[in-house]
Amino acid sequence: MSAAPVTSPSRSRDGTAASLLNDEERTRIRAKSAQFAPPAAALPDGRRDLVGLSREELTDIMVEIGEKPFRTKQLWHWIYHQGATDFSRMSSIARPLQEKLAERFIVGRPGVVTEQTSQDSTRKFLFRFRDGQEAETVYIPDRQEDRGAVCISSQVGCTLSCTFCHTGTQALVRNLGAAEIVGQFMAARDSYGEWPSPKGDTPRLLSTIVLMGMGEPLYNYDNVAKAMRIIMDGEGIGLSRRRITLSTSGVVPMMDQCGAELGINLAVSLHAVRDDLRDEIVPLNRKYPIREVIAACRRYPAASNARRITFEYIMLRGVNDSEADARELVRLISGIPAKVNLIPFNPWPGSSYRPSTREQLERFANIVMDAGFASPIRMPRGRDILAACGQLRTESQRLRRAERTDTAPDPAGA
Ligand code: SF4
């Protein structure tokens, strides 16, 4: 996807030089990302998955097979509004065309390898894609209401090696394609039977998306952006940009692009308030230090009091959880419409970090709250099924290696 240049006033007093520098960085990030591209969309039998195509691509394909462009609107409705995966269900399309479509295309889903539901109703899916790569998706229901968030992965593995994150110990294998990103959400909705897509303000069980699963979404921006545009399209799934949050470790040039092009909500994995410490906890900080990350948050266009930027802060005992840290955090984010999610650390074998005490968590939270920022302490969800933050595809992968049999299902359409 080609993207319009995004002007960004950071980095130097000379705005022009700064935006040029960021354009260069975006080009470099995209070139690197392209080295981890997902496999081709065609199946071994030559059929092509229609999921993950933009409207324009779908129209081109219809024209290629001799059909009128208006077929795009029909197909879009059946695929993304009705959730149909079988052309024979598409009753507004004549039988001969249904058959022609079925010969050439599929409406795919990732294969469901495992689906586990926690005692607290969190549901975790392990999906397998056509090349055998796997990623996890988690549905986290709201405790009080009939709604919840779907936490979606954007890459298989991760390059960033945040030291508190067990998931980050897995090397990056590849980016997920738009079809695989949209497919996680659609397969989760299959599981809850939430089709057709609820319209307008009609309540939704799967009501929000958080791009917080495995991977750094801004290192796979083009596929993530394409997938989010499909999900936001009002004639299909129709999830509003206000209900989508992208979480980044602070890929500053792409934060600008995401804000300008998608306007979805932003979450930033901050985790430390001093560069020397953040260099260690979130090594990406060596490239984009705290002041640049915070400056990118200040200019993020979609931020407002109604749509606050979320700062994620994992609480590590004796490392980043002092009262001085809390006061510095407040100083850093002062003036930004923001809230701070405090995340108790989830210990894993081999990690030297320990979780902060409850008292320290509360002291920290109170300082942030007294400064006017909401500072909820996020209790881990789905711990019994290894679905909590930073656990994705680590312990479950190890357990599955131990138990693996040849009976795992093949992915849909493979
Ligand atoms: S926290 Fe996110 S970006 Fe950092 S290593 Fe883990 S998956 Fe990657």
XYZ file of C-alpha atoms and ligand atoms in Angstrom:
422
model
C 0.000 0.000 0.000
C 1.357 3.416 -0.807
C 0.840 6.010 1.855
C 0.619 9.764 1.713
C 3.515 11.529 3.377
C 2.688 12.446 6.929
C 4.042 15.679 8.294
C 5.469 15.360 11.713
C 6.921 18.268 13.628
C 9.283 16.309 15.892
C 13.042 15.818 16.016
C 14.301 19.279 15.175
C 13.291 22.903 15.184
C 13.293 22.751 11.402
C 9.890 21.224 10.676
C 10.743 20.382 7.058
C 13.878 18.493 7.948
C 12.023 16.678 10.692
C 9.216 15.461 8.465
C 11.690 14.395 5.789
C 13.583 12.420 8.376
C 10.420 10.695 9.471
C 9.477 9.939 5.876
C 12.870 8.318 5.437
C 12.349 6.298 8.581
C 8.912 5.191 7.464
C 10.392 4.021 4.163
C 13.079 2.107 6.024
C 10.548 0.533 8.415
C 8.327 -0.534 5.499
C 11.281 -2.034 3.601
C 12.266 -4.037 6.678
C 8.665 -5.108 7.207
C 8.454 -6.343 3.609
C 11.185 -8.891 4.401
C 8.715 -10.594 6.736
C 5.775 -10.585 4.339
C 3.029 -13.182 4.730
C 2.757 -15.940 2.111
C 0.792 -15.424 -1.114
C -2.994 -15.347 -0.829
C -3.569 -18.189 -3.320
C -4.206 -21.734 -2.138
C -2.232 -24.651 -3.616
C -5.231 -25.425 -5.851
C -5.104 -21.876 -7.266
C -8.210 -20.549 -5.494
C -7.851 -17.212 -3.783
C -9.144 -16.065 -0.419
C -11.502 -13.102 -0.739
C -11.084 -12.153 2.921
C -8.524 -9.427 3.432
C -8.959 -7.791 0.023
C -9.804 -4.110 -0.095
C -12.989 -3.082 -1.925
C -10.837 -1.902 -4.840
C -9.003 -5.233 -5.049
C -12.275 -7.128 -4.880
C -13.691 -4.999 -7.703
C -10.592 -5.628 -9.846
C -10.982 -9.366 -9.318
C -14.658 -9.291 -10.267
C -13.838 -7.376 -13.443
C -11.023 -9.880 -14.190
C -13.540 -12.749 -14.178
C -15.963 -10.801 -16.333
C -18.367 -9.648 -13.615
C -19.770 -6.186 -13.014
C -18.193 -4.027 -10.270
C -21.474 -4.004 -8.270
C -20.716 -7.612 -7.259
C -18.239 -6.140 -4.789
C -21.067 -4.622 -2.747
C -22.967 -7.924 -2.712
C -19.942 -9.978 -1.744
C -18.867 -7.466 0.881
C -22.301 -7.735 2.482
C -22.236 -11.533 2.554
C -18.651 -11.838 3.751
C -18.472 -9.081 6.350
C -22.059 -8.365 7.314
C -23.566 -11.836 7.191
C -20.367 -13.752 7.980
C -21.037 -16.264 5.188
C -18.172 -18.596 4.300
C -20.092 -20.614 1.726
C -21.025 -19.096 -1.632
C -24.164 -21.259 -1.780
C -25.560 -19.251 1.172
C -25.318 -15.989 -0.752
C -28.956 -15.940 -1.813
C -28.849 -12.627 -3.679
C -26.307 -14.147 -6.089
C -27.616 -16.448 -8.835
C -26.642 -20.118 -8.623
C -24.377 -20.140 -11.729
C -22.334 -17.252 -10.324
C -22.171 -18.903 -6.897
C -20.640 -21.916 -8.605
C -18.239 -19.817 -10.628
C -17.084 -18.031 -7.478
C -16.650 -21.288 -5.591
C -14.399 -22.633 -8.359
C -12.080 -19.660 -8.119
C -12.293 -18.344 -4.574
C -12.818 -19.168 -0.933
C -14.013 -17.115 2.012
C -11.399 -18.323 4.464
C -10.880 -18.422 8.184
C -7.779 -19.335 10.123
C -7.935 -22.919 11.377
C -8.850 -23.251 15.042
C -6.223 -25.460 16.692
C -7.480 -24.942 20.226
C -10.214 -22.888 21.846
C -10.160 -22.648 25.631
C -12.465 -20.807 27.990
C -11.139 -19.638 31.339
C -12.965 -19.788 34.671
C -13.388 -16.011 34.330
C -14.949 -16.494 30.831
C -11.906 -15.223 28.931
C -11.616 -17.273 25.758
C -8.325 -17.977 24.005
C -7.973 -19.219 20.444
C -4.869 -20.702 18.911
C -5.197 -20.180 15.180
C -3.180 -21.859 12.465
C -2.668 -20.207 9.124
C -2.202 -21.815 5.740
C 1.584 -22.090 6.005
C 1.315 -23.753 9.422
C 2.291 -20.647 11.419
C 0.207 -19.988 14.487
C -0.934 -17.025 16.572
C -3.227 -16.528 19.531
C -6.257 -14.298 19.947
C -8.039 -13.656 23.216
C -11.596 -12.522 23.911
C -11.866 -10.739 27.245
C -15.496 -10.227 28.256
C -16.432 -7.254 30.366
C -17.175 -8.488 33.878
C -20.431 -6.578 34.218
C -21.860 -6.222 30.753
C -22.502 -8.171 27.596
C -19.548 -6.811 25.691
C -15.834 -7.390 25.524
C -12.511 -6.860 23.812
C -10.830 -9.058 21.244
C -7.049 -8.957 21.599
C -5.537 -9.601 18.177
C -1.992 -10.585 17.160
C -0.242 -8.747 14.333
C 2.924 -10.825 13.861
C 4.139 -14.364 14.474
C 6.866 -13.742 17.050
C 8.249 -10.276 17.770
C 11.480 -8.402 17.114
C 11.357 -6.170 20.124
C 12.448 -8.374 23.045
C 10.866 -6.329 25.836
C 12.517 -7.917 28.848
C 9.347 -8.358 30.945
C 7.475 -10.107 28.111
C 7.540 -13.869 27.725
C 5.985 -13.605 24.264
C 8.905 -11.418 23.201
C 11.326 -14.314 23.707
C 10.057 -15.746 20.401
C 11.922 -14.451 17.379
C 9.929 -12.796 14.630
C 8.863 -15.358 12.031
C 6.699 -13.199 9.802
C 4.036 -10.547 9.627
C 0.413 -11.561 9.549
C -1.463 -10.610 6.392
C -4.636 -8.514 6.355
C -6.716 -11.681 5.837
C -5.114 -13.282 8.884
C -5.682 -10.199 11.029
C -9.334 -9.733 9.993
C -9.717 -13.525 10.118
C -8.865 -13.639 13.841
C -11.751 -11.307 14.598
C -14.162 -13.083 12.256
C -13.288 -16.518 13.641
C -13.789 -15.232 17.199
C -17.219 -13.970 16.139
C -17.992 -17.355 14.584
C -17.323 -18.850 17.997
C -19.907 -16.575 19.632
C -22.318 -16.708 16.681
C -22.278 -12.919 16.393
C -23.479 -12.653 12.802
C -24.908 -10.713 11.076
C -22.799 -7.754 12.184
C -24.799 -5.616 14.629
C -25.678 -2.257 13.073
C -25.093 1.203 14.519
C -25.422 1.369 18.294
C -26.862 -2.140 18.634
C -24.912 -3.792 21.501
C -22.117 -6.130 20.459
C -20.623 -8.970 22.440
C -17.298 -8.548 20.632
C -17.445 -4.793 20.965
C -13.846 -3.604 20.815
C -10.539 -4.613 19.279
C -7.191 -4.175 20.945
C -4.109 -4.773 18.813
C -2.136 -5.956 21.804
C -1.485 -9.610 21.038
C 1.765 -10.985 19.735
C 3.933 -8.574 17.753
C 4.453 -4.852 17.245
C 1.563 -3.720 15.012
C 3.393 -0.635 13.762
C 6.144 -2.862 12.348
C 3.417 -4.437 10.198
C 1.554 -1.235 9.545
C 0.346 -1.811 5.985
C -1.348 -5.122 6.761
C -2.746 -3.840 10.048
C -4.088 -0.674 8.396
C -5.705 -2.638 5.584
C -7.324 -5.025 8.058
C -8.629 -2.175 10.236
C -10.113 -0.401 7.205
C -11.992 -3.593 6.343
C -13.224 -3.959 9.914
C -14.314 -0.305 10.107
C -16.215 -0.384 6.776
C -19.816 0.537 7.609
C -21.327 -1.931 5.121
C -19.599 -4.883 6.699
C -18.348 -5.431 10.233
C -18.716 -1.709 10.850
C -16.723 -1.387 14.068
C -16.076 2.294 14.732
C -12.533 3.673 14.968
C -13.405 4.664 18.527
C -13.644 0.983 19.403
C -10.226 0.010 18.095
C -7.019 0.539 20.059
C -3.550 -0.062 18.685
C -0.839 -0.692 21.226
C 2.727 0.201 20.331
C 6.054 0.136 22.091
C 6.669 3.553 20.527
C 7.505 3.303 16.815
C 7.328 7.087 16.570
C 7.233 7.662 12.778
C 4.439 5.137 12.360
C 2.471 6.576 15.300
C 2.127 9.745 13.235
C 1.017 7.767 10.208
C -1.483 5.702 12.184
C -3.008 8.832 13.699
C -3.244 10.638 10.371
C -4.627 7.730 8.343
C -6.643 5.533 10.694
C -7.535 7.769 13.634
C -7.938 4.770 15.930
C -7.169 4.910 19.642
C -3.588 4.650 20.785
C -2.011 2.769 23.669
C 1.690 3.115 24.428
C 3.724 0.554 26.323
C 5.695 3.019 28.420
C 6.787 0.913 31.426
C 9.554 3.286 32.557
C 10.032 7.017 32.961
C 13.833 7.229 32.576
C 15.649 6.438 29.340
C 18.370 4.354 31.015
C 15.709 2.036 32.475
C 13.407 2.043 29.449
C 16.416 1.211 27.221
C 16.617 -1.995 29.226
C 12.918 -2.860 29.629
C 11.745 -1.782 26.152
C 14.901 -1.871 24.002
C 13.148 0.039 21.196
C 13.676 3.063 23.459
C 17.281 3.227 22.218
C 15.890 4.199 18.830
C 12.893 6.265 19.926
C 13.538 7.659 23.410
C 10.873 8.703 25.883
C 10.769 12.376 24.899
C 10.049 11.451 21.253
C 7.387 8.936 22.218
C 5.675 11.467 24.470
C 5.922 14.170 21.793
C 4.248 11.786 19.304
C 1.463 11.236 21.851
C 0.986 14.985 22.279
C 0.417 15.425 18.550
C -1.660 12.251 18.078
C -4.717 13.577 16.269
C -7.321 11.179 17.633
C -6.553 11.967 21.283
C -9.160 13.931 23.222
C -10.774 13.834 26.632
C -13.314 11.417 25.229
C -10.608 9.293 23.576
C -7.647 9.271 25.888
C -4.267 7.768 25.113
C -3.603 4.759 27.298
C -0.166 4.413 28.835
C 0.576 0.816 29.757
C 2.853 0.476 32.762
C 3.940 -2.926 34.013
C 4.734 -2.821 37.717
C 8.096 -4.437 38.494
C 9.079 -4.608 42.141
C 11.987 -2.316 43.012
C 12.599 -1.537 39.326
C 10.041 1.036 38.132
C 7.447 1.174 40.912
C 8.714 3.875 43.290
C 6.755 6.950 44.278
C 9.387 9.059 42.486
C 8.647 7.043 39.315
C 4.939 7.768 39.725
C 5.579 11.497 40.123
C 7.862 11.545 37.072
C 5.202 9.691 35.082
C 2.659 12.357 35.988
C 5.092 15.085 34.938
C 5.813 13.395 31.603
C 2.197 12.941 30.558
C 0.933 16.205 31.998
C -1.420 17.917 29.524
C -2.069 14.759 27.470
C -5.637 13.393 27.580
C -4.505 10.093 29.058
C -5.104 7.241 31.408
C -2.555 4.855 32.877
C -3.134 1.120 33.009
C -1.076 -0.390 35.794
C -0.339 -4.029 35.002
C 0.821 -6.386 37.734
C 3.780 -8.386 36.396
C 2.982 -11.992 35.564
C 6.124 -13.984 36.531
C 7.462 -16.542 34.068
C 10.334 -19.055 34.297
C 13.686 -17.434 33.588
C 12.591 -13.864 34.301
C 14.372 -12.024 37.105
C 11.523 -9.543 37.642
C 9.078 -9.803 40.523
C 5.618 -8.304 40.797
C 5.185 -5.151 42.879
C 3.458 -5.563 46.204
C -0.219 -4.643 46.425
C 0.659 -1.725 48.719
C 3.177 -0.354 46.229
C 0.719 -0.757 43.369
C -1.858 1.209 45.305
C 0.582 3.942 46.371
C 1.659 4.353 42.753
C -1.941 4.345 41.502
C -2.956 6.985 44.053
C -0.218 9.414 43.000
C -1.269 9.091 39.352
C -4.943 9.381 40.227
C -4.418 12.418 42.477
C -2.847 14.126 39.444
C -6.122 13.668 37.562
C -5.385 10.552 35.493
C -7.464 7.393 35.760
C -5.059 4.658 36.862
C -6.851 1.303 37.026
C -4.882 -1.704 38.225
C -5.480 -4.328 35.551
C -6.104 -7.687 37.118
C -4.803 -10.492 34.904
C -7.524 -12.325 32.995
C -7.519 -15.887 31.759
C -4.506 -16.895 33.842
C -5.661 -20.533 34.024
C -5.580 -20.804 30.220
C -2.330 -18.812 29.815
C -4.118 -15.925 28.152
C -2.746 -13.111 30.311
C -0.584 -10.286 28.972
C 2.831 -11.418 27.756
C 1.951 -15.123 27.971
C 0.688 -15.555 24.434
C 2.048 -18.531 22.568
C 4.800 -19.265 25.060
C 3.647 -21.674 27.738
C 0.888 -22.980 25.497
C 3.443 -23.592 22.756
C 5.689 -25.480 25.175
C 2.790 -27.589 26.443
C 1.610 -28.344 22.936
C 5.091 -29.382 21.887
C 5.000 -31.910 24.712
C 1.554 -33.187 23.785
C 1.570 -32.735 20.032
C -0.226 -35.367 18.060
C -0.952 -35.574 14.379
C -4.626 -34.949 14.936
C -4.590 -31.138 14.938
C -7.107 -29.854 12.377
C -5.965 -28.310 9.137
C -6.671 -24.660 8.643
C -9.838 -23.758 6.763
C -9.384 -23.791 3.055
C -5.913 -25.354 3.225
S 5.515 -6.485 24.830
Fe 4.722 -6.583 22.716
S 6.342 -5.529 21.540
Fe 7.311 -6.068 23.505
S 8.248 -8.086 23.133
Fe 6.159 -8.462 23.961
S 4.896 -8.766 22.101
Fe 6.808 -7.711 21.444
